[in-house]
Amino acid sequence: GAGVSQSPSNKVTEKGKDVELRCDPISGHTALYWYRQRLGQGLEFLIYFQGNSAPDKSGLPSDRFSAERTGESVSTLTIQRTQQEDSAVYLCASSPAIMTDTQYFGPGTRLTVL
Amino acid sequence: GESVGLHLPTLSVQEGDNSIINCAYSNSASDYFIWYKQESGKGPQFIIDIRSNMDKRQGQRVTVLLNKTVKHLSLQIAATQPGDSAVYFCADLSGGSYIPTFGRGTSLIVHP
């Protein structure tokens, strides 16, 4: 069966440009998370979607970051006016319900802002 | 602030040895802990979890120990293999929260 997929796998962009990252969760998983992982660091929570409930955006670092998810399907994370400090691996995870269910992570998108 | 942290950033072991990776937490409300393995270029993979009403849980070649008195968590890997080489993260949740706090990770290097 297919796992969580993310695209693109790598993205190099210039400072000031907008980028859009995509996550395809496992079919049927209602919960979806976005994390940021800087080099040599742990995972930093960004945003959480659960079914049709309002997302928890408490981890988004600035208003340049936004994310959308339609129902229980694909999610996109958008970073506007990218800065060099946005360079990181962005990971998406899905789970059948809530955090206490096993999370399944995608391979991540490595974003490099020049 | 309260956080989950790791004692050692890098652990080198010989193939066949047992490995122990440690994690300290400070949030007394933490009640659910997870260990993840992250291989190079991949996302984290769930290994094992434990709730605060337990002090030990075993999986296949892995054991997690929880000492609530000193707020310490460890992951033991038996008969470590080269395929175990990866970064291991602990994560912590508390009080029904669904937002985990991850430590920096420990890089496990297994020498053949």
mmCIF file of N, CA and C in Angstrom, chain B:
data_model
loop_
_atom_site.group_PDB
_atom_site.id
_atom_site.type_symbol
_atom_site.label_atom_id
_atom_site.label_comp_id
_atom_site.label_asym_id
_atom_site.label_seq_id
_atom_site.Cartn_x
_atom_site.Cartn_y
_atom_site.Cartn_z
ATOM 1 N N GLY B 1 11.796 26.953 29.288
ATOM 2 C CA GLY B 1 10.568 26.184 29.130
ATOM 3 C C GLY B 1 10.856 24.716 29.265
ATOM 4 N N GLU B 2 9.823 23.953 29.435
ATOM 5 C CA GLU B 2 10.019 22.523 29.574
ATOM 6 C C GLU B 2 10.221 21.917 28.202
ATOM 7 N N SER B 3 11.082 20.937 28.129
ATOM 8 C CA SER B 3 11.375 20.351 26.817
ATOM 9 C C SER B 3 11.858 18.930 26.994
ATOM 10 N N VAL B 4 11.879 18.227 25.895
ATOM 11 C CA VAL B 4 12.437 16.890 25.872
ATOM 12 C C VAL B 4 13.851 16.999 25.332
ATOM 13 N N GLY B 5 14.817 16.414 25.968
ATOM 14 C CA GLY B 5 16.191 16.518 25.485
ATOM 15 C C GLY B 5 16.873 15.184 25.492
ATOM 16 N N LEU B 6 18.001 15.104 24.838
ATOM 17 C CA LEU B 6 18.778 13.881 24.735
ATOM 18 C C LEU B 6 20.147 14.126 25.340
ATOM 19 N N HIS B 7 20.713 13.087 26.002
ATOM 20 C CA HIS B 7 21.989 13.249 26.663
ATOM 21 C C HIS B 7 23.143 13.268 25.677
ATOM 22 N N LEU B 8 23.125 12.365 24.681
ATOM 23 C CA LEU B 8 24.264 12.203 23.796
ATOM 24 C C LEU B 8 23.858 12.464 22.378
ATOM 25 N N PRO B 9 24.559 13.293 21.661
ATOM 26 C CA PRO B 9 24.233 13.513 20.259
ATOM 27 C C PRO B 9 24.667 12.382 19.343
ATOM 28 N N THR B 10 25.723 11.656 19.693
ATOM 29 C CA THR B 10 26.231 10.576 18.853
ATOM 30 C C THR B 10 26.598 9.379 19.716
ATOM 31 N N LEU B 11 26.225 8.196 19.238
ATOM 32 C CA LEU B 11 26.559 6.962 19.911
ATOM 33 C C LEU B 11 27.132 5.989 18.896
ATOM 34 N N SER B 12 28.358 5.531 19.128
ATOM 35 C CA SER B 12 28.998 4.568 18.236
ATOM 36 C C SER B 12 29.084 3.220 18.939
ATOM 37 N N VAL B 13 28.648 2.178 18.254
ATOM 38 C CA VAL B 13 28.701 0.832 18.833
ATOM 39 C C VAL B 13 29.192 -0.152 17.786
ATOM 40 N N GLN B 14 29.629 -1.301 18.245
ATOM 41 C CA GLN B 14 30.012 -2.381 17.356
ATOM 42 C C GLN B 14 28.797 -3.251 17.059
ATOM 43 N N GLU B 15 28.773 -3.765 15.855
ATOM 44 C CA GLU B 15 27.707 -4.686 15.471
ATOM 45 C C GLU B 15 27.610 -5.823 16.479
ATOM 46 N N GLY B 16 26.402 -6.121 16.899
ATOM 47 C CA GLY B 16 26.186 -7.190 17.855
ATOM 48 C C GLY B 16 26.069 -6.709 19.290
ATOM 49 N N ASP B 17 26.593 -5.513 19.547
ATOM 50 C CA ASP B 17 26.467 -4.957 20.896
ATOM 51 C C ASP B 17 25.037 -4.493 21.140
ATOM 52 N N ASN B 18 24.732 -4.270 22.397
ATOM 53 C CA ASN B 18 23.466 -3.642 22.752
ATOM 54 C C ASN B 18 23.659 -2.126 22.815
ATOM 55 N N SER B 19 22.667 -1.392 22.363
ATOM 56 C CA SER B 19 22.734 0.069 22.372
ATOM 57 C C SER B 19 21.697 0.624 23.334
ATOM 58 N N ILE B 20 22.081 1.690 23.991
ATOM 59 C CA ILE B 20 21.136 2.369 24.881
ATOM 60 C C ILE B 20 21.144 3.850 24.536
ATOM 61 N N ILE B 21 19.998 4.359 24.179
ATOM 62 C CA ILE B 21 19.837 5.775 23.851
ATOM 63 C C ILE B 21 18.951 6.392 24.912
ATOM 64 N N ASN B 22 19.388 7.506 25.448
ATOM 65 C CA ASN B 22 18.708 8.124 26.578
ATOM 66 C C ASN B 22 17.982 9.400 26.204
ATOM 67 N N CYS B 23 16.990 9.709 27.018
ATOM 68 C CA CYS B 23 16.196 10.913 26.814
ATOM 69 C C CYS B 23 15.701 11.396 28.166
ATOM 70 N N ALA B 24 15.821 12.690 28.414
ATOM 71 C CA ALA B 24 15.314 13.266 29.645
ATOM 72 C C ALA B 24 14.152 14.188 29.313
ATOM 73 N N TYR B 25 13.173 14.214 30.176
ATOM 74 C CA TYR B 25 12.060 15.133 29.993
ATOM 75 C C TYR B 25 11.832 15.886 31.290
ATOM 76 N N SER B 26 11.213 17.026 31.177
ATOM 77 C CA SER B 26 11.051 17.854 32.372
ATOM 78 C C SER B 26 9.592 18.139 32.704
ATOM 79 N N ASN B 27 8.713 17.849 31.757
ATOM 80 C CA ASN B 27 7.304 18.147 31.982
ATOM 81 C C ASN B 27 6.662 17.045 32.813
ATOM 82 N N SER B 28 6.310 17.354 34.041
ATOM 83 C CA SER B 28 5.737 16.343 34.920
ATOM 84 C C SER B 28 4.373 15.863 34.438
ATOM 85 N N ALA B 29 3.763 16.613 33.525
ATOM 86 C CA ALA B 29 2.464 16.222 32.991
ATOM 87 C C ALA B 29 2.586 15.282 31.797
ATOM 88 N N SER B 30 3.815 15.014 31.360
ATOM 89 C CA SER B 30 4.016 14.115 30.225
ATOM 90 C C SER B 30 3.471 12.739 30.548
ATOM 91 N N ASP B 31 2.670 12.206 29.649
ATOM 92 C CA ASP B 31 2.086 10.894 29.910
ATOM 93 C C ASP B 31 2.161 9.938 28.727
ATOM 94 N N TYR B 32 2.816 10.388 27.654
ATOM 95 C CA TYR B 32 2.928 9.522 26.487
ATOM 96 C C TYR B 32 4.238 9.840 25.802
ATOM 97 N N PHE B 33 4.998 8.792 25.497
ATOM 98 C CA PHE B 33 6.330 8.958 24.942
ATOM 99 C C PHE B 33 6.499 8.035 23.745
ATOM 100 N N ILE B 34 7.205 8.550 22.766
ATOM 101 C CA ILE B 34 7.374 7.807 21.517
ATOM 102 C C ILE B 34 8.841 7.870 21.106
ATOM 103 N N TRP B 35 9.344 6.792 20.582
ATOM 104 C CA TRP B 35 10.659 6.771 19.951
ATOM 105 C C TRP B 35 10.481 6.614 18.446
ATOM 106 N N TYR B 36 11.256 7.435 17.724
ATOM 107 C CA TYR B 36 11.269 7.382 16.271
ATOM 108 C C TYR B 36 12.689 7.120 15.784
ATOM 109 N N LYS B 37 12.772 6.472 14.644
ATOM 110 C CA LYS B 37 14.039 6.248 13.958
ATOM 111 C C LYS B 37 13.986 6.993 12.631
ATOM 112 N N GLN B 38 15.028 7.761 12.348
ATOM 113 C CA GLN B 38 15.061 8.489 11.084
ATOM 114 C C GLN B 38 16.360 8.159 10.348
ATOM 115 N N GLU B 39 16.214 7.473 9.241
ATOM 116 C CA GLU B 39 17.363 7.180 8.386
ATOM 117 C C GLU B 39 17.607 8.358 7.457
ATOM 118 N N SER B 40 18.814 8.434 6.971
ATOM 119 C CA SER B 40 19.215 9.553 6.139
ATOM 120 C C SER B 40 18.294 9.708 4.928
ATOM 121 N N GLY B 41 17.753 10.901 4.754
ATOM 122 C CA GLY B 41 16.916 11.188 3.603
ATOM 123 C C GLY B 41 15.495 10.673 3.707
ATOM 124 N N LYS B 42 15.128 10.179 4.876
ATOM 125 C CA LYS B 42 13.772 9.639 5.050
ATOM 126 C C LYS B 42 13.069 10.335 6.210
ATOM 127 N N GLY B 43 11.772 10.159 6.263
ATOM 128 C CA GLY B 43 11.025 10.680 7.388
ATOM 129 C C GLY B 43 11.155 9.772 8.593
ATOM 130 N N PRO B 44 10.839 10.269 9.781
ATOM 131 C CA PRO B 44 10.897 9.442 10.989
ATOM 132 C C PRO B 44 9.950 8.254 10.899
ATOM 133 N N GLN B 45 10.390 7.177 11.495
ATOM 134 C CA GLN B 45 9.584 5.958 11.517
ATOM 135 C C GLN B 45 9.321 5.581 12.959
ATOM 136 N N PHE B 46 8.060 5.345 13.281
ATOM 137 C CA PHE B 46 7.688 4.946 14.631
ATOM 138 C C PHE B 46 8.388 3.644 15.007
ATOM 139 N N ILE B 47 8.957 3.628 16.220
ATOM 140 C CA ILE B 47 9.588 2.400 16.716
ATOM 141 C C ILE B 47 8.743 1.778 17.808
ATOM 142 N N ILE B 48 8.513 2.551 18.863
ATOM 143 C CA ILE B 48 7.823 2.024 20.023
ATOM 144 C C ILE B 48 7.320 3.195 20.852
ATOM 145 N N ASP B 49 6.269 2.965 21.600
ATOM 146 C CA ASP B 49 5.766 4.006 22.486
ATOM 147 C C ASP B 49 5.513 3.434 23.874
ATOM 148 N N ILE B 50 5.306 4.320 24.814
ATOM 149 C CA ILE B 50 5.010 3.897 26.174
ATOM 150 C C ILE B 50 4.193 4.979 26.863
ATOM 151 N N ARG B 51 3.263 4.551 27.688
ATOM 152 C CA ARG B 51 2.466 5.493 28.455
ATOM 153 C C ARG B 51 2.991 5.550 29.878
ATOM 154 N N SER B 52 2.609 6.597 30.563
ATOM 155 C CA SER B 52 3.200 6.844 31.886
ATOM 156 C C SER B 52 2.742 5.857 32.951
ATOM 157 N N ASN B 53 1.746 5.047 32.642
ATOM 158 C CA ASN B 53 1.310 4.041 33.624
ATOM 159 C C ASN B 53 2.116 2.746 33.494
ATOM 160 N N MET B 54 3.130 2.784 32.628
ATOM 161 C CA MET B 54 4.012 1.639 32.441
ATOM 162 C C MET B 54 5.443 2.090 32.696
ATOM 163 N N ASP B 55 6.318 1.143 33.052
ATOM 164 C CA ASP B 55 7.728 1.489 33.183
ATOM 165 C C ASP B 55 8.606 0.724 32.188
ATOM 166 N N LYS B 56 8.003 -0.195 31.467
ATOM 167 C CA LYS B 56 8.774 -0.960 30.487
ATOM 168 C C LYS B 56 7.839 -1.480 29.413
ATOM 169 N N ARG B 57 8.358 -1.448 28.204
ATOM 170 C CA ARG B 57 7.612 -2.029 27.099
ATOM 171 C C ARG B 57 8.615 -2.608 26.111
ATOM 172 N N GLN B 58 8.300 -3.789 25.614
ATOM 173 C CA GLN B 58 9.238 -4.460 24.706
ATOM 174 C C GLN B 58 8.637 -4.638 23.337
ATOM 175 N N GLY B 59 9.517 -4.493 22.347
ATOM 176 C CA GLY B 59 9.148 -4.791 20.974
ATOM 177 C C GLY B 59 10.128 -5.791 20.415
ATOM 178 N N GLN B 60 10.236 -5.814 19.118
ATOM 179 C CA GLN B 60 11.189 -6.721 18.497
ATOM 180 C C GLN B 60 12.581 -6.109 18.580
ATOM 181 N N ARG B 61 13.437 -6.657 19.378
ATOM 182 C CA ARG B 61 14.821 -6.199 19.620
ATOM 183 C C ARG B 61 14.901 -4.845 20.303
ATOM 184 N N VAL B 62 13.794 -4.208 20.590
ATOM 185 C CA VAL B 62 13.820 -2.914 21.266
ATOM 186 C C VAL B 62 13.023 -2.970 22.547
ATOM 187 N N THR B 63 13.515 -2.213 23.520
ATOM 188 C CA THR B 63 12.841 -2.086 24.810
ATOM 189 C C THR B 63 12.877 -0.619 25.194
ATOM 190 N N VAL B 64 11.770 -0.100 25.646
ATOM 191 C CA VAL B 64 11.742 1.254 26.168
ATOM 192 C C VAL B 64 11.511 1.169 27.667
ATOM 193 N N LEU B 65 12.320 1.926 28.389
ATOM 194 C CA LEU B 65 12.202 2.003 29.838
ATOM 195 C C LEU B 65 11.842 3.422 30.235
ATOM 196 N N LEU B 66 10.921 3.545 31.148
ATOM 197 C CA LEU B 66 10.487 4.846 31.622
ATOM 198 C C LEU B 66 10.676 4.923 33.130
ATOM 199 N N ASN B 67 11.422 5.908 33.567
ATOM 200 C CA ASN B 67 11.618 6.158 34.989
ATOM 201 C C ASN B 67 10.998 7.503 35.311
ATOM 202 N N LYS B 68 9.801 7.463 35.853
ATOM 203 C CA LYS B 68 9.070 8.702 36.103
ATOM 204 C C LYS B 68 9.662 9.475 37.273
ATOM 205 N N THR B 69 10.340 8.791 38.153
ATOM 206 C CA THR B 69 10.917 9.460 39.322
ATOM 207 C C THR B 69 11.960 10.485 38.902
ATOM 208 N N VAL B 70 12.800 10.082 37.951
ATOM 209 C CA VAL B 70 13.854 10.991 37.483
ATOM 210 C C VAL B 70 13.553 11.544 36.101
ATOM 211 N N LYS B 71 12.357 11.292 35.611
ATOM 212 C CA LYS B 71 11.927 11.803 34.307
ATOM 213 C C LYS B 71 12.932 11.419 33.220
ATOM 214 N N HIS B 72 13.120 10.133 33.067
ATOM 215 C CA HIS B 72 14.113 9.618 32.134
ATOM 216 C C HIS B 72 13.510 8.488 31.313
ATOM 217 N N LEU B 73 13.863 8.503 30.060
ATOM 218 C CA LEU B 73 13.361 7.526 29.089
ATOM 219 C C LEU B 73 14.565 6.951 28.356
ATOM 220 N N SER B 74 14.561 5.661 28.120
ATOM 221 C CA SER B 74 15.656 5.092 27.338
ATOM 222 C C SER B 74 15.125 4.095 26.318
ATOM 223 N N LEU B 75 15.892 3.978 25.259
ATOM 224 C CA LEU B 75 15.597 2.999 24.204
ATOM 225 C C LEU B 75 16.765 2.040 24.146
ATOM 226 N N GLN B 76 16.487 0.784 24.338
ATOM 227 C CA GLN B 76 17.521 -0.238 24.261
ATOM 228 C C GLN B 76 17.324 -1.047 22.990
ATOM 229 N N ILE B 77 18.389 -1.194 22.241
ATOM 230 C CA ILE B 77 18.361 -1.994 21.025
ATOM 231 C C ILE B 77 19.300 -3.179 21.242
ATOM 232 N N ALA B 78 18.761 -4.356 21.155
ATOM 233 C CA ALA B 78 19.555 -5.563 21.363
ATOM 234 C C ALA B 78 20.232 -5.990 20.059
ATOM 235 N N ALA B 79 21.451 -6.511 20.199
ATOM 236 C CA ALA B 79 22.191 -7.048 19.052
ATOM 237 C C ALA B 79 22.148 -6.071 17.884
ATOM 238 N N THR B 80 22.677 -4.895 18.100
ATOM 239 C CA THR B 80 22.604 -3.818 17.118
ATOM 240 C C THR B 80 23.207 -4.244 15.783
ATOM 241 N N GLN B 81 22.509 -3.868 14.729
ATOM 242 C CA GLN B 81 22.916 -4.219 13.372
ATOM 243 C C GLN B 81 23.229 -2.960 12.581
ATOM 244 N N PRO B 82 24.019 -3.078 11.517
ATOM 245 C CA PRO B 82 24.318 -1.893 10.702
ATOM 246 C C PRO B 82 23.062 -1.167 10.228
ATOM 247 N N GLY B 83 21.998 -1.903 9.987
ATOM 248 C CA GLY B 83 20.745 -1.285 9.562
ATOM 249 C C GLY B 83 20.084 -0.447 10.634
ATOM 250 N N ASP B 84 20.582 -0.537 11.839
ATOM 251 C CA ASP B 84 20.042 0.290 12.925
ATOM 252 C C ASP B 84 20.660 1.683 12.925
ATOM 253 N N SER B 85 21.689 1.881 12.128
ATOM 254 C CA SER B 85 22.325 3.200 12.054
ATOM 255 C C SER B 85 21.312 4.228 11.570
ATOM 256 N N ALA B 86 21.101 5.242 12.382
ATOM 257 C CA ALA B 86 20.088 6.256 12.090
ATOM 258 C C ALA B 86 20.123 7.283 13.215
ATOM 259 N N VAL B 87 19.270 8.284 13.094
ATOM 260 C CA VAL B 87 19.052 9.220 14.196
ATOM 261 C C VAL B 87 17.784 8.802 14.914
ATOM 262 N N TYR B 88 17.867 8.743 16.219
ATOM 263 C CA TYR B 88 16.737 8.332 17.039
ATOM 264 C C TYR B 88 16.227 9.534 17.827
ATOM 265 N N PHE B 89 14.917 9.743 17.741
ATOM 266 C CA PHE B 89 14.276 10.848 18.441
ATOM 267 C C PHE B 89 13.302 10.312 19.474
ATOM 268 N N CYS B 90 13.260 10.978 20.616
ATOM 269 C CA CYS B 90 12.140 10.751 21.518
ATOM 270 C C CYS B 90 11.180 11.930 21.362
ATOM 271 N N ALA B 91 9.940 11.678 21.629
ATOM 272 C CA ALA B 91 8.914 12.711 21.585
ATOM 273 C C ALA B 91 8.006 12.531 22.791
ATOM 274 N N ASP B 92 7.436 13.620 23.174
ATOM 275 C CA ASP B 92 6.692 13.672 24.428
ATOM 276 C C ASP B 92 5.373 14.390 24.218
ATOM 277 N N LEU B 93 4.328 13.833 24.813
ATOM 278 C CA LEU B 93 3.043 14.531 24.832
ATOM 279 C C LEU B 93 2.514 14.520 26.250
ATOM 280 N N SER B 94 1.671 15.471 26.527
ATOM 281 C CA SER B 94 1.145 15.552 27.887
ATOM 282 C C SER B 94 -0.321 15.937 27.884
ATOM 283 N N GLY B 95 -1.007 15.425 28.868
ATOM 284 C CA GLY B 95 -2.367 15.821 29.172
ATOM 285 C C GLY B 95 -3.336 15.820 28.013
ATOM 286 N N GLY B 96 -3.226 14.846 27.160
ATOM 287 C CA GLY B 96 -4.169 14.792 26.057
ATOM 288 C C GLY B 96 -3.806 15.688 24.895
ATOM 289 N N SER B 97 -2.672 16.356 24.998
ATOM 290 C CA SER B 97 -2.223 17.193 23.885
ATOM 291 C C SER B 97 -1.920 16.341 22.672
ATOM 292 N N TYR B 98 -2.144 16.898 21.524
ATOM 293 C CA TYR B 98 -1.805 16.187 20.289
ATOM 294 C C TYR B 98 -0.590 16.814 19.611
ATOM 295 N N ILE B 99 0.074 17.733 20.276
ATOM 296 C CA ILE B 99 1.259 18.375 19.710
ATOM 297 C C ILE B 99 2.489 17.840 20.439
ATOM 298 N N PRO B 100 3.287 17.023 19.776
ATOM 299 C CA PRO B 100 4.448 16.443 20.430
ATOM 300 C C PRO B 100 5.623 17.414 20.480
ATOM 301 N N THR B 101 6.485 17.205 21.453
ATOM 302 C CA THR B 101 7.753 17.920 21.533
ATOM 303 C C THR B 101 8.860 16.919 21.264
ATOM 304 N N PHE B 102 9.677 17.218 20.278
ATOM 305 C CA PHE B 102 10.751 16.307 19.892
ATOM 306 C C PHE B 102 12.082 16.788 20.445
ATOM 307 N N GLY B 103 12.923 15.849 20.819
ATOM 308 C CA GLY B 103 14.293 16.164 21.159
ATOM 309 C C GLY B 103 15.128 16.330 19.902
ATOM 310 N N ARG B 104 16.396 16.714 20.079
ATOM 311 C CA ARG B 104 17.292 16.929 18.937
ATOM 312 C C ARG B 104 17.603 15.638 18.213
ATOM 313 N N GLY B 105 17.653 14.544 18.913
ATOM 314 C CA GLY B 105 17.994 13.276 18.288
ATOM 315 C C GLY B 105 19.385 12.806 18.665
ATOM 316 N N THR B 106 19.575 11.505 18.659
ATOM 317 C CA THR B 106 20.880 10.883 18.862
ATOM 318 C C THR B 106 21.225 10.108 17.618
ATOM 319 N N SER B 107 22.418 10.358 17.101
ATOM 320 C CA SER B 107 22.873 9.633 15.923
ATOM 321 C C SER B 107 23.539 8.340 16.370
ATOM 322 N N LEU B 108 22.978 7.227 15.967
ATOM 323 C CA LEU B 108 23.545 5.915 16.290
ATOM 324 C C LEU B 108 24.360 5.428 15.096
ATOM 325 N N ILE B 109 25.629 5.132 15.341
ATOM 326 C CA ILE B 109 26.512 4.625 14.293
ATOM 327 C C ILE B 109 26.937 3.215 14.681
ATOM 328 N N VAL B 110 26.645 2.273 13.815
ATOM 329 C CA VAL B 110 26.970 0.874 14.088
ATOM 330 C C VAL B 110 28.116 0.461 13.187
ATOM 331 N N HIS B 111 29.208 0.076 13.790
ATOM 332 C CA HIS B 111 30.398 -0.346 13.049
ATOM 333 C C HIS B 111 30.389 -1.860 12.851
ATOM 334 N N PRO B 112 30.621 -2.297 11.615
ATOM 335 C CA PRO B 112 30.625 -3.738 11.347
ATOM 336 C C PRO B 112 31.851 -4.427 11.948
#
